[in-house]
Amino acid sequence: MPWKTEEIKDILLSAQGKDTKSVEIKKNKDNVKLEVCCSRYHYSLVVTDKEKAEKQRSPPPG
């Protein structure tokens, strides 16, 4: 069942779950789509700002 989220925190929390099967980053010229496939749900986040997408794609410090 697909879920569209608006916050990056929701995507990161779902990606850390035990039932996560895959994480995909799809880019085109207009936007970046982050998809997390879990056993029960499929989460997606669409980011239209290129600078914000690159910032979220980089790993956190530490």
mmCIF file of C-alpha atoms in Angstrom:
data_model
loop_
_atom_site.group_PDB
_atom_site.id
_atom_site.type_symbol
_atom_site.label_atom_id
_atom_site.label_comp_id
_atom_site.label_asym_id
_atom_site.label_seq_id
_atom_site.Cartn_x
_atom_site.Cartn_y
_atom_site.Cartn_z
ATOM 1 C CA MET A 1 0.000 0.000 0.000
ATOM 2 C CA PRO A 2 1.607 3.332 -1.021
ATOM 3 C CA TRP A 3 2.071 6.230 1.379
ATOM 4 C CA LYS A 4 3.197 9.693 0.323
ATOM 5 C CA THR A 5 4.998 11.559 3.093
ATOM 6 C CA GLU A 6 5.938 15.220 3.375
ATOM 7 C CA GLU A 7 8.766 15.008 5.924
ATOM 8 C CA ILE A 8 12.233 13.511 5.505
ATOM 9 C CA LYS A 9 12.092 12.331 9.144
ATOM 10 C CA ASP A 10 9.256 9.938 8.307
ATOM 11 C CA ILE A 11 11.244 8.423 5.438
ATOM 12 C CA LEU A 12 14.362 8.004 7.582
ATOM 13 C CA LEU A 13 12.450 6.347 10.412
ATOM 14 C CA SER A 14 10.763 3.917 8.049
ATOM 15 C CA ALA A 15 14.093 3.140 6.340
ATOM 16 C CA GLN A 16 15.599 2.079 9.678
ATOM 17 C CA GLY A 17 12.875 -0.489 10.356
ATOM 18 C CA LYS A 18 13.451 -4.246 10.378
ATOM 19 C CA ASP A 19 11.012 -4.884 7.545
ATOM 20 C CA THR A 20 12.724 -2.537 5.036
ATOM 21 C CA LYS A 21 13.389 -4.325 1.760
ATOM 22 C CA SER A 22 14.839 -1.586 -0.454
ATOM 23 C CA VAL A 23 15.571 2.136 -0.650
ATOM 24 C CA GLU A 24 15.653 3.893 -4.021
ATOM 25 C CA ILE A 25 16.573 7.410 -5.116
ATOM 26 C CA LYS A 26 15.173 8.407 -8.498
ATOM 27 C CA LYS A 27 16.273 11.659 -10.129
ATOM 28 C CA ASN A 28 15.049 13.503 -13.175
ATOM 29 C CA LYS A 29 15.448 17.086 -14.338
ATOM 30 C CA ASP A 30 12.530 18.440 -12.285
ATOM 31 C CA ASN A 31 12.562 16.558 -8.980
ATOM 32 C CA VAL A 32 14.058 13.823 -6.806
ATOM 33 C CA LYS A 33 11.960 10.945 -5.492
ATOM 34 C CA LEU A 34 12.991 8.934 -2.421
ATOM 35 C CA GLU A 35 11.251 5.572 -2.100
ATOM 36 C CA VAL A 36 11.382 3.096 0.777
ATOM 37 C CA CYS A 37 9.837 -0.334 0.248
ATOM 38 C CA CYS A 38 8.864 -2.184 3.410
ATOM 39 C CA SER A 39 7.060 -5.494 3.766
ATOM 40 C CA ARG A 40 3.702 -3.829 4.337
ATOM 41 C CA TYR A 41 3.955 -0.267 2.985
ATOM 42 C CA HIS A 42 5.715 1.653 0.221
ATOM 43 C CA TYR A 43 6.748 5.170 1.323
ATOM 44 C CA SER A 44 7.684 7.924 -1.122
ATOM 45 C CA LEU A 45 8.867 11.509 -0.800
ATOM 46 C CA VAL A 46 9.120 13.898 -3.743
ATOM 47 C CA VAL A 47 11.528 16.836 -3.408
ATOM 48 C CA THR A 48 11.332 19.515 -6.099
ATOM 49 C CA ASP A 49 14.194 21.715 -4.818
ATOM 50 C CA LYS A 50 17.546 20.398 -6.135
ATOM 51 C CA GLU A 51 19.674 21.969 -3.363
ATOM 52 C CA LYS A 52 17.463 20.540 -0.639
ATOM 53 C CA ALA A 53 17.563 17.102 -2.275
ATOM 54 C CA GLU A 54 21.371 17.063 -2.409
ATOM 55 C CA LYS A 55 21.518 18.159 1.216
ATOM 56 C CA GLN A 56 19.195 15.318 2.268
ATOM 57 C CA ARG A 57 21.091 12.790 0.175
ATOM 58 C CA SER A 58 24.393 13.400 1.978
ATOM 59 C CA PRO A 59 25.015 11.313 5.120
ATOM 60 C CA PRO A 60 24.723 12.989 8.528
ATOM 61 C CA PRO A 61 27.956 14.019 10.294
ATOM 62 C CA GLY A 62 29.412 11.628 12.822
#
